[in-house]
Amino acid sequence: MSPWALGACEKELISDDPINAESSVSIITRNVNAEETISFPVDVYVFGKETKTFVNHKKLIDEDTPLAFSLPLGSYSVYAIGGTDESCYILPSEETIEENSEITLREGKEHTDLMTAHQDVILETKEDYQLTLQLERQVIQLTNVTISQVPADVSSISISLSTSYKSILINGKLGTEWTHNYSLADHGNGEWVLPTPVMMLLDTESAIITISMTQKDNSVKDYIYSCPDDLMKNYQISINATYQEDHNVNIIGSITGSSWAGNRDIVFSFGESNISNENNNGNNNNDDDDDIINATAPAANTVYKDCYVVNVTPNEKGYKEVLLAYKEDISIDPQNKTEEQVLQDVNSQLNSLSIYNISGWRLPNKEEASLISSKSGLLHILTKFYYYLEDGRIKIFNSNGLLNIQYNAGEEIRPVTILKFKQ
């Protein structure tokens, strides 16, 4: 096999003690961007190309550490993930490891400068091979957030970008979704700032930025902006916002690069029409005027308070009803239980739900279940979930239609609620 042309930051790594095997594969590591250094440590995993079975795992601590694998003849997939310090991440156990095993961020930790690489190699003769792993950055960095002219009655501000992820798979794909709010610090004189830069694993397509401002009476306003252009991995993001009372919140965001991917600027603004919520006493599904939110309804197929907007329907009373689906599926175990006991378990789960003081969570009815199923790609839902029939009984609905109740372990429910917005 022909090695790639070598560039800056590359290192040939050959083990001193190869195991008894037919062929040796030495690893050459380099960064895709020759100006950047590699993010250590680097975990290197080898799997059978056809069988997908785990073969070996070694850790590269620094650029001076030799690394090689001695292997029988055959074809292999080699994956590398850089920046996976075990003080920050939980690595999978080698007893159960697979290509889609997760490397998960530890509680209370922030993402590091994660980089990944993947190459396949075919060992056809009993000789030494060289394999170049080109590591590519998988994160974006939020370098700065500054919000100016914040009113004195604001007690806290946080920012989040979605959809973000808590884990990365060995094969380099994104793992478990994660909503993480980054708190800003009161810098004085009405200015709030991000204390330190942070790395984020982000689905960079159709990214949504949410700025949450909490007043001293504990009411919350979420200002949501959907980026018209896709963000990109290996970019640094700086957001500067100026709050103008009774007018607009103008946000200027710039995406910049130093030794990263280059330079690109984006500018966007939003005002009171983009307030996602004004959160005071919570909401439910009755028709009391007190439960109507005095704000513009979020659009269908967007995110509201970390929940999915499934549908928006105008009401004859002059407001819009917004059908929300809970942010994730909830597992229940109905085995060896009567239908009444299953219903009790479901209601217990529903009553325990709490997100931004939204109440009224319930199972979807038949029509709502059909709507949710039609948006399974957007909502990342499973094909099965429970729902209420008109007679109060629970049955399973999936993309193929109605099914009789099946008391199997691991079934999922997808709670919904309806909020009303005044136009």
C-alpha angles and dihedrals in degrees: 000000000000118000119223122254107274125239142174120318093024124132132187109223121194123177120236094213113038115183121244105281142124100260140017125221115199117198127229114192125199137158120245088230106058091206093062131079123230118262108241143243098048119196113206120198128190123202133175107263096221102025096042087216121147114255109170146339130204134174124226107208099184141346093273095057113103117229131186139146124218108209143168117254113281143085123300141182114222121198128185129190119188126202096033098140107176091223086068103029139046109226121207120259113257089226091068103021121144135169090262095046113131130243100204131199113244119242112274094017131112127223119270129215094293118196130178139194136181133189135162121221131192116206106202103156136036098260142099119282132197120216123189116210111198107203117213125192114249101187138074120217124226098209102173141008119180124174116185136195092027112173118252092242092066110103100182142004130198135177132207136180122207148246092029129162136219097202143033125211124237088246089059098254123129115268131194120005115242134187109209125175118206111212119224122218125233103247094183132252091061095303123128122188142183104256097216136001115268135202119227135194100217140175092234096199115096094352118194123211118204124190113191119198118191120200123212089257086062094249113140134210119197116201109199128194126181110209110236091208126049117256116230136224116249093037131118118225128207121184124194119183135180119201113216110192115234089002130061138320101232114200124189113193124188127191109204137173134205111167086349125085103307138269132313130155128206126185125195139158138194137178143187091312087066095056105126094196148348102212118204120126102003128247140256139176103268124107100247112134089226088070095058113107112224097223141085112283116249115249123256116268093029133105123260119183089340091306129108121254101224099175142352119210127183113233124217089237091066103262134096125245113219118201109211126193119207115257096252145013116267119216123222130179112224097171117135091003133118120241089255091054091048089052090051090052091049093049090049090055092047094049091052094056117111127168123158090332093296110149138177096074113172142149116283119252122234096277093045091048089055091051092050092048091053089057097047092125092054095043097041089225131158118253093248132059137146124256139173121260118211092261092056096254122129122237135162123259125192137162090283093057134252123357131185117257112280117189098215128149118256099030116158136222126202108201121210138191136181125233125190123222125194114228 
